[in-house]
PDB file of C-alpha atoms in Angstrom:
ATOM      1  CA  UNK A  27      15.402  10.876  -1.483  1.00  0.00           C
ATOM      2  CA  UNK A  28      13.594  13.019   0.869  1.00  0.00           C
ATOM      3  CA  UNK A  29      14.360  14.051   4.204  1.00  0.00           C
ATOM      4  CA  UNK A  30      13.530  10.552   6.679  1.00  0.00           C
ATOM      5  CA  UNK A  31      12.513  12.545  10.328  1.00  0.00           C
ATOM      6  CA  UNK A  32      10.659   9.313  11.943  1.00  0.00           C
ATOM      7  CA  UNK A  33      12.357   6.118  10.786  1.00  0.00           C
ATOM      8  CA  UNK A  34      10.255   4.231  12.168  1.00  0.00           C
ATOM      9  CA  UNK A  35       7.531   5.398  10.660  1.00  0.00           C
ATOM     10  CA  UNK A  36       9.034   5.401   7.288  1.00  0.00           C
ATOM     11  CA  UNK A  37       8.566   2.683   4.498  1.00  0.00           C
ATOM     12  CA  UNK A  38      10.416   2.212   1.632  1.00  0.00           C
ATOM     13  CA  UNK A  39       9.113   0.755  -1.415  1.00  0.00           C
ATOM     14  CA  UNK A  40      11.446  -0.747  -3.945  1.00  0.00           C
ATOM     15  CA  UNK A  41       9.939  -0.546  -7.246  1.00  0.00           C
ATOM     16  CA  UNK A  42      11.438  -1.788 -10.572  1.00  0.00           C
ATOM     17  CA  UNK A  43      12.392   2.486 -11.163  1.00  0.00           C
ATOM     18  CA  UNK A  44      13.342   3.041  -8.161  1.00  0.00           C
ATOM     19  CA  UNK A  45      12.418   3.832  -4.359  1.00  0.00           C
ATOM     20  CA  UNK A  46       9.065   4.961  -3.164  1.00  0.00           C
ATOM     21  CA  UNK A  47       9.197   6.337   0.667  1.00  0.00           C
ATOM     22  CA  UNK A  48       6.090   6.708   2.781  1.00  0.00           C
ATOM     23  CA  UNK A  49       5.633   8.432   5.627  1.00  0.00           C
ATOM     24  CA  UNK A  50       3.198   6.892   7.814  1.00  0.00           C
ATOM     25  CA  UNK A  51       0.541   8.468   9.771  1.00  0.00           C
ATOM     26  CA  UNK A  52       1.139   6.839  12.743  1.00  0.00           C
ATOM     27  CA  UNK A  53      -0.687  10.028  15.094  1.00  0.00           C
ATOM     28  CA  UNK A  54      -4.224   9.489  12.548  1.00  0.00           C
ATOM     29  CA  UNK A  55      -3.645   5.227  11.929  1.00  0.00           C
ATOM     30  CA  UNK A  56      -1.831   3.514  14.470  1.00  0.00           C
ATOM     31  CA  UNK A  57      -3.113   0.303  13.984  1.00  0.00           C
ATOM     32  CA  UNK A  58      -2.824  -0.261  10.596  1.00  0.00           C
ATOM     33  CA  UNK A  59       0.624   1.899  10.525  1.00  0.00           C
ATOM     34  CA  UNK A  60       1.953  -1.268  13.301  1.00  0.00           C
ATOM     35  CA  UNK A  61       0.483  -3.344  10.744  1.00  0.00           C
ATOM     36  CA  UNK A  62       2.415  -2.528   7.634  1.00  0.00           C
ATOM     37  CA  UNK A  63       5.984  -2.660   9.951  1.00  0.00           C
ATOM     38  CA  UNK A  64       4.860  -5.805  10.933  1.00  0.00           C
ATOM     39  CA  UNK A  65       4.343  -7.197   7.166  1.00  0.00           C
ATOM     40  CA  UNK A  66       7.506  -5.085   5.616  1.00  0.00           C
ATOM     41  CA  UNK A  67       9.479  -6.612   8.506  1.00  0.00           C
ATOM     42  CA  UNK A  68       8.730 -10.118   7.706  1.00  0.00           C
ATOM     43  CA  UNK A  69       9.195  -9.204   4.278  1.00  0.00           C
ATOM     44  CA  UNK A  70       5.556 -10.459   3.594  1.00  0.00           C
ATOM     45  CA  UNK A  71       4.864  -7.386   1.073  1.00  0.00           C
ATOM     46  CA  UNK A  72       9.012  -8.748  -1.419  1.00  0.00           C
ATOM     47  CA  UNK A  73       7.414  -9.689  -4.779  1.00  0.00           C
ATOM     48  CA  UNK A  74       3.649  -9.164  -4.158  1.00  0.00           C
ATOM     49  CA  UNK A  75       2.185  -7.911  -7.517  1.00  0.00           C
ATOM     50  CA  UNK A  76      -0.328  -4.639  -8.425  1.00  0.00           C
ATOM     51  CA  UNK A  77      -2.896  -6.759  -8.985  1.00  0.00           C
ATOM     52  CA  UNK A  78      -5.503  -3.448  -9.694  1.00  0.00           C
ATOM     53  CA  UNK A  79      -4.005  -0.188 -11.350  1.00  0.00           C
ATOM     54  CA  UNK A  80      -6.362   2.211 -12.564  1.00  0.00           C
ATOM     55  CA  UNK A  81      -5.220   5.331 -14.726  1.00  0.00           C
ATOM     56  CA  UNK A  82      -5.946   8.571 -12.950  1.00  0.00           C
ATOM     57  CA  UNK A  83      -7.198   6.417  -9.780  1.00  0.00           C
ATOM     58  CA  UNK A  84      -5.314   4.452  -7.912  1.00  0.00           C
ATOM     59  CA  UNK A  85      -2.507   1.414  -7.681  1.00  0.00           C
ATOM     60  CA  UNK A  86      -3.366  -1.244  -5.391  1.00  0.00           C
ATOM     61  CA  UNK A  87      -1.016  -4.122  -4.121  1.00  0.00           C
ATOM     62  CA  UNK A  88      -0.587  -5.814  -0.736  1.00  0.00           C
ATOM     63  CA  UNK A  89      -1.994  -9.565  -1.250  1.00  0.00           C
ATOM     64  CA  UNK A  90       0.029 -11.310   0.734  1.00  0.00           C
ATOM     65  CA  UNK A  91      -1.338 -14.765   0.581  1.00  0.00           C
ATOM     66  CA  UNK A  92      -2.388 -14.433  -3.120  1.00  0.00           C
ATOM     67  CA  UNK A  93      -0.105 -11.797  -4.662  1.00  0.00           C
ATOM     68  CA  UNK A  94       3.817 -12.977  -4.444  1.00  0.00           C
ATOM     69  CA  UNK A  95       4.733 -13.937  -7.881  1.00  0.00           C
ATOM     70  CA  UNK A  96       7.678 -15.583  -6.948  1.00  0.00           C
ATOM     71  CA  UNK A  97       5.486 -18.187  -4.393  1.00  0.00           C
ATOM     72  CA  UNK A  98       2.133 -20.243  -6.057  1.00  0.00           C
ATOM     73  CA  UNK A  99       1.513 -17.073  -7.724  1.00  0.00           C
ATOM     74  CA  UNK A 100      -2.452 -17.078  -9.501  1.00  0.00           C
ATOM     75  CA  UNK A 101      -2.950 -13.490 -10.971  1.00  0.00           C
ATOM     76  CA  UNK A 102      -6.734 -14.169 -11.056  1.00  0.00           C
ATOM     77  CA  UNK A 103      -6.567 -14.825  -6.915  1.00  0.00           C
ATOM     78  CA  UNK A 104      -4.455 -11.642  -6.570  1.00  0.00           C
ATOM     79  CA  UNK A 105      -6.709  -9.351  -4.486  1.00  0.00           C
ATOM     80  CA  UNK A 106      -8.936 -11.964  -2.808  1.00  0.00           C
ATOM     81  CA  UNK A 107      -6.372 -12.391   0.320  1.00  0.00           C
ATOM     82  CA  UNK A 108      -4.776 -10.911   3.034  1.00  0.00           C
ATOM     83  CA  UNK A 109      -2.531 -12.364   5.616  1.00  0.00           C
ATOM     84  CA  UNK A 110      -2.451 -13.911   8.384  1.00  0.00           C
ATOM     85  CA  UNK A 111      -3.497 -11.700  10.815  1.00  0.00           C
ATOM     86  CA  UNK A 112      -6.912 -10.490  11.901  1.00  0.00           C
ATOM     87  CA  UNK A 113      -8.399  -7.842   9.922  1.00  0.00           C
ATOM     88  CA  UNK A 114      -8.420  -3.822  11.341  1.00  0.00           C
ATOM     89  CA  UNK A 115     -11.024  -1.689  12.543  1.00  0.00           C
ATOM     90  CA  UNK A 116     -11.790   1.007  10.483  1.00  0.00           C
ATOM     91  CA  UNK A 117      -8.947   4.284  11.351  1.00  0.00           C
ATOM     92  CA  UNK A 118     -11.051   7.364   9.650  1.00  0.00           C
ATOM     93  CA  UNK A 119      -9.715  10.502  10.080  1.00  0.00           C
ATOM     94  CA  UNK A 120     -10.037  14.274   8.015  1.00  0.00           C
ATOM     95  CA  UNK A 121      -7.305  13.238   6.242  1.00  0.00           C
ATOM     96  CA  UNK A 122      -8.000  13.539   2.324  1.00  0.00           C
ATOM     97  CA  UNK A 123      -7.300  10.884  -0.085  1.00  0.00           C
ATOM     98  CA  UNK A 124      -4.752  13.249  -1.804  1.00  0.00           C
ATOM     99  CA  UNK A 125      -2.148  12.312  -4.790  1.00  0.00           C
ATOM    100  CA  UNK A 126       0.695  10.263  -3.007  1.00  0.00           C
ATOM    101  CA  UNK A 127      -1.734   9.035   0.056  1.00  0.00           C
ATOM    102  CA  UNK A 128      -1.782   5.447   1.135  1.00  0.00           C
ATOM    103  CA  UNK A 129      -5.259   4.109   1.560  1.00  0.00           C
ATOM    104  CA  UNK A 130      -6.685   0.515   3.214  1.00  0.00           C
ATOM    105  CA  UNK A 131      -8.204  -1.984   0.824  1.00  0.00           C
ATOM    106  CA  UNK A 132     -10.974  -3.383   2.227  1.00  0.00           C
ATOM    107  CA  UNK A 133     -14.170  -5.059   0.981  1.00  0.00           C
ATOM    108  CA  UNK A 134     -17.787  -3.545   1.914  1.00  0.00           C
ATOM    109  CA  UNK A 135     -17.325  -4.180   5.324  1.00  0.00           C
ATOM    110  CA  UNK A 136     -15.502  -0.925   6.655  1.00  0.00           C
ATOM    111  CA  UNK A 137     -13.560  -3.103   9.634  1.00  0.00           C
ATOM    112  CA  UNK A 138     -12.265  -5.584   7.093  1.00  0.00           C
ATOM    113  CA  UNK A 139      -8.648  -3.990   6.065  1.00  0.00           C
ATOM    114  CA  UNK A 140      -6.163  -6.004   6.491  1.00  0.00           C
ATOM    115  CA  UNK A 141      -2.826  -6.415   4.355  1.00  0.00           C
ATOM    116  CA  UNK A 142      -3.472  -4.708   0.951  1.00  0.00           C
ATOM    117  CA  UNK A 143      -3.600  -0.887  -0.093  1.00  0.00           C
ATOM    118  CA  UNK A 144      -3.559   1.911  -2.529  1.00  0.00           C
ATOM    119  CA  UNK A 145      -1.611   4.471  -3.531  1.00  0.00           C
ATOM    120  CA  UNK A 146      -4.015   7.084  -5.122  1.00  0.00           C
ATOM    121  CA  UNK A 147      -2.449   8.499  -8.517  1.00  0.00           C
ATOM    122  CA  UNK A 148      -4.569  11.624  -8.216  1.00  0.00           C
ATOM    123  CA  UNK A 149      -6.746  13.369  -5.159  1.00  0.00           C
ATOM    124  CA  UNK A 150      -9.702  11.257  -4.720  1.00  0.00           C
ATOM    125  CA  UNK A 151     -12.189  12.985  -2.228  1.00  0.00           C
ATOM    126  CA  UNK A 152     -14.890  10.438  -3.207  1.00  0.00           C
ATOM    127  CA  UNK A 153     -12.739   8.188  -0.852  1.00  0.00           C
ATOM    128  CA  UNK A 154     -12.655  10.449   2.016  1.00  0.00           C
ATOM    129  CA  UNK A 155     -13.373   9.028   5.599  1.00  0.00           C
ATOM    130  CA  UNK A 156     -14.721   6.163   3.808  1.00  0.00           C
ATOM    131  CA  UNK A 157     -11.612   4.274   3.350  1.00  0.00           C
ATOM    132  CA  UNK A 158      -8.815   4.740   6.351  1.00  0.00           C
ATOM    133  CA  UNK A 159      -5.567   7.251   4.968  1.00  0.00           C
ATOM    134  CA  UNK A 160      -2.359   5.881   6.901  1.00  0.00           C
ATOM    135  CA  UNK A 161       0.509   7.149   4.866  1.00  0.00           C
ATOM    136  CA  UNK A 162       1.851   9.555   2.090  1.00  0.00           C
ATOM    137  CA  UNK A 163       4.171   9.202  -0.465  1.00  0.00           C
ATOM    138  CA  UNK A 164       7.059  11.669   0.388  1.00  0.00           C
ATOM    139  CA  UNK A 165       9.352  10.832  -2.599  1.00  0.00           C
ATOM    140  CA  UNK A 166       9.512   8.557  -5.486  1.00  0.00           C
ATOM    141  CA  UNK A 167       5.640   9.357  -6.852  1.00  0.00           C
ATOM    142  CA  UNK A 168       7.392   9.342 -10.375  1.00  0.00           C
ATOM    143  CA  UNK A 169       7.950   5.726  -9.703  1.00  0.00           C
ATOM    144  CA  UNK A 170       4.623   5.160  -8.924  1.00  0.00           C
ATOM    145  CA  UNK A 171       3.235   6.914 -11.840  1.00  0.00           C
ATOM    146  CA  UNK A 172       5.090   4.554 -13.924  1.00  0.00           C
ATOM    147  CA  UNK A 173       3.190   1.095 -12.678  1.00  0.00           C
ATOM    148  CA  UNK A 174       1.965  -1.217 -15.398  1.00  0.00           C
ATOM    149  CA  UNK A 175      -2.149  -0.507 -15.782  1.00  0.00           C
ATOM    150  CA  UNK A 176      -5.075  -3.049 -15.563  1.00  0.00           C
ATOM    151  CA  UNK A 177      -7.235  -4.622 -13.621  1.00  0.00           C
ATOM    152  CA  UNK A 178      -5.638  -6.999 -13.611  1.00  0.00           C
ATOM    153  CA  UNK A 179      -2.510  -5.430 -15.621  1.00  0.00           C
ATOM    154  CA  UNK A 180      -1.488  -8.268 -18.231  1.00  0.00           C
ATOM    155  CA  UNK A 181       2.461  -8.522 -16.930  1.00  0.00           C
ATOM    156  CA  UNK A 182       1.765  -6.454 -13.146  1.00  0.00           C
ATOM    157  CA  UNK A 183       5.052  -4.860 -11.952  1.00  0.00           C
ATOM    158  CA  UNK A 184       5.638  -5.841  -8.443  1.00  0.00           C
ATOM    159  CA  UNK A 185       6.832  -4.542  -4.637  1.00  0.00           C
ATOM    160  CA  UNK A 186      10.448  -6.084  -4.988  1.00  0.00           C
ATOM    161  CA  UNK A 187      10.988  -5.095  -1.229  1.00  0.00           C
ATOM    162  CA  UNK A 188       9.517  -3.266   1.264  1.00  0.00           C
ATOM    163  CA  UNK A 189      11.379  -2.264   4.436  1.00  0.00           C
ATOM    164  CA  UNK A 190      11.226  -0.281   7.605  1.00  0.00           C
ATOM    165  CA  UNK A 191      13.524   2.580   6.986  1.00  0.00           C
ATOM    166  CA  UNK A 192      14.734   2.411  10.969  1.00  0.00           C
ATOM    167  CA  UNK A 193      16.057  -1.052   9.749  1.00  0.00           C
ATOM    168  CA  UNK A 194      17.902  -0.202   6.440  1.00  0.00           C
ATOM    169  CA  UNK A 195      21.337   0.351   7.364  1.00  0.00           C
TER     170      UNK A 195
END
């Protein structure tokens, strides 16, 4: 696992191979950085499926209302919710949508982010200051590269926890 200098700023993403951490970008996204302690800490994010995993794009997850298959789960309403908390202003910055870089899921409206996001499998400038970056993948990308494809994927792996590394003991 790789080097953890800001706890608190450090998620950790237990996938069915193993642990993803992310480094958030607290400095570039505070507000939607807060926002994804906030969810992990209320363990909103345990069991929420991929609901949209494109090859040599991205994986997106993060429906909390629609996308916990072990609560009224509905694969075809996965990716239609968020939670309950207001959506986020948009948070663009220089940063590039680089392999390994978390990016807000939002709909057309750029101030509608809210609860899901993407991990991008490759760099995808096309995305740049367009969607708001708020995190990097520091280790466990082979983890990622392993989620189940489709849109939505047949069987979708699933978040099995996500935590706050300043509150793993």
């Amino acid at each position: 696992m790789a080097e953890i200098k800001d706890p608190e700023n450090t998620v950790i993403i237990t996938l069915k191979d193993g642990e993803v951490v992310i480094e958030l970008l607290n400095d570039i996204a505070p507000k939607h950085c807060e926002r994804m302690r906030a969810l992990a800490r209320a363990k909103a994010y345990d069991n929420v499926c991929f609901h949209r995993v494109i090859d040599g794009f991205m994986a997106q997850t993060g429906d909390v209302a629609n996308g916990n298959m072990e609560k009224d789960f509905n694969l075809r309403r996965a990716g239609t919710g968020g939670s309950e908390h207001p959506d986020l202003p948009a948070e663009f910055s220089g940063i590039p949508h680089d392999r390994g870089t978390i990016g807000a899921a939002r709909s057309q409206n750029p101030n509608s982010a809210n609860s899901q996001f993407f991990i991008n499998f490759n760099d995808n400038h096309f995305l740049n200051r367009q969607y708001t970056v708020y995190g990097r993948v520091i280790s466990g990308m082979e983890h990622v590269d392993k989620i189940t494809r489709g849109e939505p994927p047949a069987s979708p792996d699933r978040m099995i926890t996500v935590r706050v590394a300043a509150d793993v003991a």
